[in-house]
mmCIF file of C-alpha atoms in Angstrom:
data_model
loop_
_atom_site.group_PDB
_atom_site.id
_atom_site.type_symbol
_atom_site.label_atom_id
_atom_site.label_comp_id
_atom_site.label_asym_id
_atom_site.label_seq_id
_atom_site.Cartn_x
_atom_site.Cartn_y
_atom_site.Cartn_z
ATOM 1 C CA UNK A 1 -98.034 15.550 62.895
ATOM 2 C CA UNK A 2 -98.551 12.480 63.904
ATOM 3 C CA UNK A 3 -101.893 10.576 64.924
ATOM 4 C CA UNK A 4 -102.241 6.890 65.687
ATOM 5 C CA UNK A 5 -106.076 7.245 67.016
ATOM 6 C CA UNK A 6 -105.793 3.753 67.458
ATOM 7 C CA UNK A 7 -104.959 2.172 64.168
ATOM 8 C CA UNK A 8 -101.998 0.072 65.242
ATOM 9 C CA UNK A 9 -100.132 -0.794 62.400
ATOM 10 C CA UNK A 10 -98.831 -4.282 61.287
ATOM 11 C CA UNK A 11 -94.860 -4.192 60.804
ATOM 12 C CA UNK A 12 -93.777 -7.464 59.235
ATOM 13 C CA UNK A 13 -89.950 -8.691 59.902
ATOM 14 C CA UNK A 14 -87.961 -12.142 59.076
ATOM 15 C CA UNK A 15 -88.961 -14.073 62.066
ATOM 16 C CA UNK A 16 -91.740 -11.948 64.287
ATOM 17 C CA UNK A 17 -94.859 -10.241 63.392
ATOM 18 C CA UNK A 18 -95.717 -6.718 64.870
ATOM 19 C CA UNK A 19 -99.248 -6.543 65.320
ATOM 20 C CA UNK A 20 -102.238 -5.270 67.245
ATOM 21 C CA UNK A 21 -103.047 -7.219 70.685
ATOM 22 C CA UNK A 22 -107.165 -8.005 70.949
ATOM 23 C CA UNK A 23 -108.468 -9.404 74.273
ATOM 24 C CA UNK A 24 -108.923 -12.731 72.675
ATOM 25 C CA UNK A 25 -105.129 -12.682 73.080
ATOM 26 C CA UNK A 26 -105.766 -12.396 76.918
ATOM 27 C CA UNK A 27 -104.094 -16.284 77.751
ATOM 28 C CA UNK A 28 -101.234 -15.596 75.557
ATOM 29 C CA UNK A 29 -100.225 -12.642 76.942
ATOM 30 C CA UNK A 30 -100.946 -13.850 80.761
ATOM 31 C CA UNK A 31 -98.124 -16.478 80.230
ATOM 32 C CA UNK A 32 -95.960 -13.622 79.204
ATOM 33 C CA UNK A 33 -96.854 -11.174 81.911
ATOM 34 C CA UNK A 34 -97.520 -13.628 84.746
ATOM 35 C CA UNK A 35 -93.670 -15.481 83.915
ATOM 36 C CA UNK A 36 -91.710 -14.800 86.942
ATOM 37 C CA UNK A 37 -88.320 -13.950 85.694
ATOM 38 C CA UNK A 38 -90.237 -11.488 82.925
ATOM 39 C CA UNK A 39 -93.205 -10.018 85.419
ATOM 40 C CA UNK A 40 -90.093 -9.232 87.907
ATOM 41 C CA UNK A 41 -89.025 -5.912 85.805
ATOM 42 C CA UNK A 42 -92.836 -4.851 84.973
ATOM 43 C CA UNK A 43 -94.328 -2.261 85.779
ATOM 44 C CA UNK A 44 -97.825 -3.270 85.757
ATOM 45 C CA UNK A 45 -99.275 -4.602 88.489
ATOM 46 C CA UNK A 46 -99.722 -8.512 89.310
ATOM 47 C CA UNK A 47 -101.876 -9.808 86.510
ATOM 48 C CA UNK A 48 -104.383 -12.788 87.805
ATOM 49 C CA UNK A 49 -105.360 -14.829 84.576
ATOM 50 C CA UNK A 50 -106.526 -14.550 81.260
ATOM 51 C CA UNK A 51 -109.605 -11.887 81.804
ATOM 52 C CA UNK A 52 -107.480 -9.872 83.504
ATOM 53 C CA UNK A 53 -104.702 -9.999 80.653
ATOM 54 C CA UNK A 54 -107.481 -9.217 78.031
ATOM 55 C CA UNK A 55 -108.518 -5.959 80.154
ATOM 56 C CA UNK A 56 -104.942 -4.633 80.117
ATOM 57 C CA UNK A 57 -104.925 -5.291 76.454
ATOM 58 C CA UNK A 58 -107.719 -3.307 76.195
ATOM 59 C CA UNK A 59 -106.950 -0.447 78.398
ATOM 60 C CA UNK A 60 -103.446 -0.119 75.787
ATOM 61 C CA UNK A 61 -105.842 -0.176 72.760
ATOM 62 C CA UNK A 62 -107.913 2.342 74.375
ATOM 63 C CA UNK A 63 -104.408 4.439 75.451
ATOM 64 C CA UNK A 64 -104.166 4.051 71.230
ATOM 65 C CA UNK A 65 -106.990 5.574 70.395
ATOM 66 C CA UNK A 66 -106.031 8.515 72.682
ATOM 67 C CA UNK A 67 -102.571 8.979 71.195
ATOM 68 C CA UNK A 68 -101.434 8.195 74.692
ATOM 69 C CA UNK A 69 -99.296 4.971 73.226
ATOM 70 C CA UNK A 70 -99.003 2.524 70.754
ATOM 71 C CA UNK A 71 -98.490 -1.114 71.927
ATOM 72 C CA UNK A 72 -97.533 -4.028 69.354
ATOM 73 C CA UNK A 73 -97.929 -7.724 70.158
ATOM 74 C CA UNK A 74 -94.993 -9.124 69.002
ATOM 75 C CA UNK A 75 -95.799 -12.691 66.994
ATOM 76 C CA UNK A 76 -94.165 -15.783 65.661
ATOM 77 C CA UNK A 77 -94.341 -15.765 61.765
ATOM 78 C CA UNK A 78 -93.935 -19.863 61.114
ATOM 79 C CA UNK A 79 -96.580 -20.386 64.397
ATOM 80 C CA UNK A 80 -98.322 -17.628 65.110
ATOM 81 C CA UNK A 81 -97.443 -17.737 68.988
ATOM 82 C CA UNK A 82 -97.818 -14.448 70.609
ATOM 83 C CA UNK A 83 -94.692 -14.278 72.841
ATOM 84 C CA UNK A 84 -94.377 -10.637 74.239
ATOM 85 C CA UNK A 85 -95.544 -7.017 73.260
ATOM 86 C CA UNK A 86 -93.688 -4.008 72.502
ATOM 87 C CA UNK A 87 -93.987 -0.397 71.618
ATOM 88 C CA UNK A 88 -94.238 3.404 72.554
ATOM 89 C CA UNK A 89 -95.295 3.870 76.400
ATOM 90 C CA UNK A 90 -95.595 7.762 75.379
ATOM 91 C CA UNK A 91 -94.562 10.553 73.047
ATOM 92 C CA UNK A 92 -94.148 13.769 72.689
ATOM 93 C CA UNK A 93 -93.247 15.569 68.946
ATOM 94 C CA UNK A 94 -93.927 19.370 69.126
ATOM 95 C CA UNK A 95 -90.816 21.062 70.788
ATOM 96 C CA UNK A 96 -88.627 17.242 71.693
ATOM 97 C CA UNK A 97 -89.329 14.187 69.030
ATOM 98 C CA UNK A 98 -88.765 11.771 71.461
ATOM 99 C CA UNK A 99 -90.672 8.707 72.758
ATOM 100 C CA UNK A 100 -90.126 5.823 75.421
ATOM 101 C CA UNK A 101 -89.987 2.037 74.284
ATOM 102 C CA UNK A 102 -90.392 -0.578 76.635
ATOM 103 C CA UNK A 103 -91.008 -4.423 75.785
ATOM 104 C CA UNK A 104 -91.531 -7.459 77.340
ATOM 105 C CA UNK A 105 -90.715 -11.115 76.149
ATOM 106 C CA UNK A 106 -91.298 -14.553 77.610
ATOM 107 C CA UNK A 107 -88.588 -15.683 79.236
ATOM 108 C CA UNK A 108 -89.068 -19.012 77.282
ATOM 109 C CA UNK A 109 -87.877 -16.965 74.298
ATOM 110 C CA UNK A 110 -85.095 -14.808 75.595
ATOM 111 C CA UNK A 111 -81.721 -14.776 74.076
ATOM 112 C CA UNK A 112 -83.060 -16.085 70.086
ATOM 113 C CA UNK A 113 -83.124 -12.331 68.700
ATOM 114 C CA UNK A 114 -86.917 -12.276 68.725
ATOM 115 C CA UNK A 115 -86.994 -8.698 70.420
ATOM 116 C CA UNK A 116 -83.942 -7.239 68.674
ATOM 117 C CA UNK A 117 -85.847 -8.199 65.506
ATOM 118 C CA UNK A 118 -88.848 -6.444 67.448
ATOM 119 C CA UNK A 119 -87.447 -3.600 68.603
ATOM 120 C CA UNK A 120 -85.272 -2.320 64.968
ATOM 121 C CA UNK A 121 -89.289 -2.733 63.525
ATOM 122 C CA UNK A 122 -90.204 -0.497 66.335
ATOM 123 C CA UNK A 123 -87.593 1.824 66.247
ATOM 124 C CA UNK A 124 -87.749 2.439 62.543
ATOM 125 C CA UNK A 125 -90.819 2.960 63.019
ATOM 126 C CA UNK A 126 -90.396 5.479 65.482
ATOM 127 C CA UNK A 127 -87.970 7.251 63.080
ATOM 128 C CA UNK A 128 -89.850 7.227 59.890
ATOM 129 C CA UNK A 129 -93.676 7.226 60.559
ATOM 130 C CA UNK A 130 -93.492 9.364 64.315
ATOM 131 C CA UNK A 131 -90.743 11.536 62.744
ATOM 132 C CA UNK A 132 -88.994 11.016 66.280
ATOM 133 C CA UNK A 133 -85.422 12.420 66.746
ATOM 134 C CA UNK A 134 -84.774 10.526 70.059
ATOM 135 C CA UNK A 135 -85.795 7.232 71.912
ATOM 136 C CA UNK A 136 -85.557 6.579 75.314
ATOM 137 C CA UNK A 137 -85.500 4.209 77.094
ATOM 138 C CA UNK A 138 -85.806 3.303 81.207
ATOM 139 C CA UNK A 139 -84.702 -0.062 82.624
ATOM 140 C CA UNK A 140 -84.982 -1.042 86.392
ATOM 141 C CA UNK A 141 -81.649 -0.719 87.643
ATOM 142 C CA UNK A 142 -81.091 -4.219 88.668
ATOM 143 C CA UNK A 143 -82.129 -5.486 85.695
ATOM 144 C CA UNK A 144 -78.698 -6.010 83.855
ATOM 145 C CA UNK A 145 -80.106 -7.770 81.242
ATOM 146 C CA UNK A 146 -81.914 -5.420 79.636
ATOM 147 C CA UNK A 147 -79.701 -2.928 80.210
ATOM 148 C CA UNK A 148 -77.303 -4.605 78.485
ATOM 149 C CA UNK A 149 -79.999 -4.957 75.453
ATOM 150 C CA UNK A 150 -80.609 -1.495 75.360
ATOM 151 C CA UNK A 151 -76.708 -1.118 75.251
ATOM 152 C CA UNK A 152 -76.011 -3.608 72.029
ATOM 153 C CA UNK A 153 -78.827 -2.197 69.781
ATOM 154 C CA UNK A 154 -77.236 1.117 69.966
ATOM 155 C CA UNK A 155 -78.550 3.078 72.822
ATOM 156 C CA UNK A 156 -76.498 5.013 74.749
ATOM 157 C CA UNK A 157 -76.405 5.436 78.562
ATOM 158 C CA UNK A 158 -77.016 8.475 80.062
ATOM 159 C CA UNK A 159 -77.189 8.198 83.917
ATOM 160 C CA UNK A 160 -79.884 6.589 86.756
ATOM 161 C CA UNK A 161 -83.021 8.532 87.840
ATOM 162 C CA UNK A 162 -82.654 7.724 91.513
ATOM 163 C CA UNK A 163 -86.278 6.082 93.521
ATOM 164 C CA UNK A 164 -87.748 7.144 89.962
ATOM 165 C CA UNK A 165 -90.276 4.393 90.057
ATOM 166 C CA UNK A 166 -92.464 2.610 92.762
ATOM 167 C CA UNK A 167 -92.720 -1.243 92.552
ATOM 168 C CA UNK A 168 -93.705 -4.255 95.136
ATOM 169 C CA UNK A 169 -89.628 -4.079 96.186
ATOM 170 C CA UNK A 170 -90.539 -0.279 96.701
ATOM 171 C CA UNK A 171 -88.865 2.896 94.789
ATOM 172 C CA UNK A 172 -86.392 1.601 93.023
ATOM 173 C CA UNK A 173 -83.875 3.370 90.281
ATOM 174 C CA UNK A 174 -84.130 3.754 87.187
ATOM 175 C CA UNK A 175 -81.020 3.726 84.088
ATOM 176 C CA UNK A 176 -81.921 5.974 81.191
ATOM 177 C CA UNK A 177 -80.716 4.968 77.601
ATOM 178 C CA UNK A 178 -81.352 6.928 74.180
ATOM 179 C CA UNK A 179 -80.631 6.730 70.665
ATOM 180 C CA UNK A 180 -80.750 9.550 68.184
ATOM 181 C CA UNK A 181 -82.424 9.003 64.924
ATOM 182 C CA UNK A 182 -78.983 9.935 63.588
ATOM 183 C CA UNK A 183 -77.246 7.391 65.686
ATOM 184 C CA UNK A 184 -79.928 4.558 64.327
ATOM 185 C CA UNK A 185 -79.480 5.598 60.818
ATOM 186 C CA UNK A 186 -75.232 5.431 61.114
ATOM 187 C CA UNK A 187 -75.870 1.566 62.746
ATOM 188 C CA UNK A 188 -74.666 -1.440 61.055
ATOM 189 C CA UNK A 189 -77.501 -3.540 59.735
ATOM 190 C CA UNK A 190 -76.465 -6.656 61.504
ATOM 191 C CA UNK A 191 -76.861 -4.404 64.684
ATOM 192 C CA UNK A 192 -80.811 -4.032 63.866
ATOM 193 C CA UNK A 193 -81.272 -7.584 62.816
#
């Protein structure tokens, strides 16, 4: 079975560099949380600066070592800019195989490929090393964009969880995606890349 007890490992793509987040990465990962079009979807609450950043980074690394989740940084190869984070928010193998994703990217980076490149190192992962049979996972309802993400690397809608989450705009909805490990294998590989 599977045990991460905190060693998170490095997953190397084209572009992007899975790796594990340390506090020192605290100001990085403020500008990613605190951005305004990417904190609007989060759901974390308001992060004020670069100690509090490195704290949150922590408290994920902790969540590690408890097999509670597994949380890349996701980094620039040619720079070695830290632009976002990605990973498993929880899992569960005995009896269902399945695991949530969730990721975050600057907004300065959106729409370049970064976090599909991200997310197929994530998801194999998932597959191969977690031995997962399903991936889920839950976007705010109004957030389209992601959504539409989820949609285009493969996942497959399967309905809204209504007032399934509590944010600063309230409950709001959430849509539930999945792909099978099946599904992921049958995929095109220009549809991962």
């Amino acid at each position: 079975m599977y045990r991460c007890q905190g060693d998170i490992p490095e997953l190397t793509g084209e572009r992007i560099r899975l790796r594990r987040m340390e506090p020192s990465d605290g100001r990085a990962m403020y500008g990613c949380w605190a951005d305004a079009q990417t904190a609007r979807f989060l759901e974390i609450p308001a992060i004020n600066g670069a100690e509090a950043a490195a704290a949150l980074i922590a408290s994920l690394n902790k969540l590690a070592e408890e097999d509670e989740a597994l949380r890349w940084g996701i980094e620039l190869r040619q720079t070695g800019t830290l632009i976002g984070s990605c990973g498993y928010n929880l899992w569960q193998l005995q009896g269902a195989y399945r695991g949530e994703i969730g990721c975050e990217l600057a907004s300065a980076y959106w729409g370049q490929g970064y976090m599909q490149e991200a997310l197929s190192l994530c998801i194999d992962y998932g597959f191969s090393q977690m031995e997962l049979n399903r991936i889920e996972a839950y976007c705010d309802r109004d957030n389209g964009r992601a959504t539409a993400f989820f949609h285009k690397m493969g996942f497959v809608l399967e309905g809204t969880l209504r007032e399934y989450r509590y944010s600063d705009r309230g409950a709001v909805d959430a849509v539930v995606l999945s792909i099978l490990r099946r599904e992921w294998n049958a995929l095109p590989p220009q549809t991962k890349a």
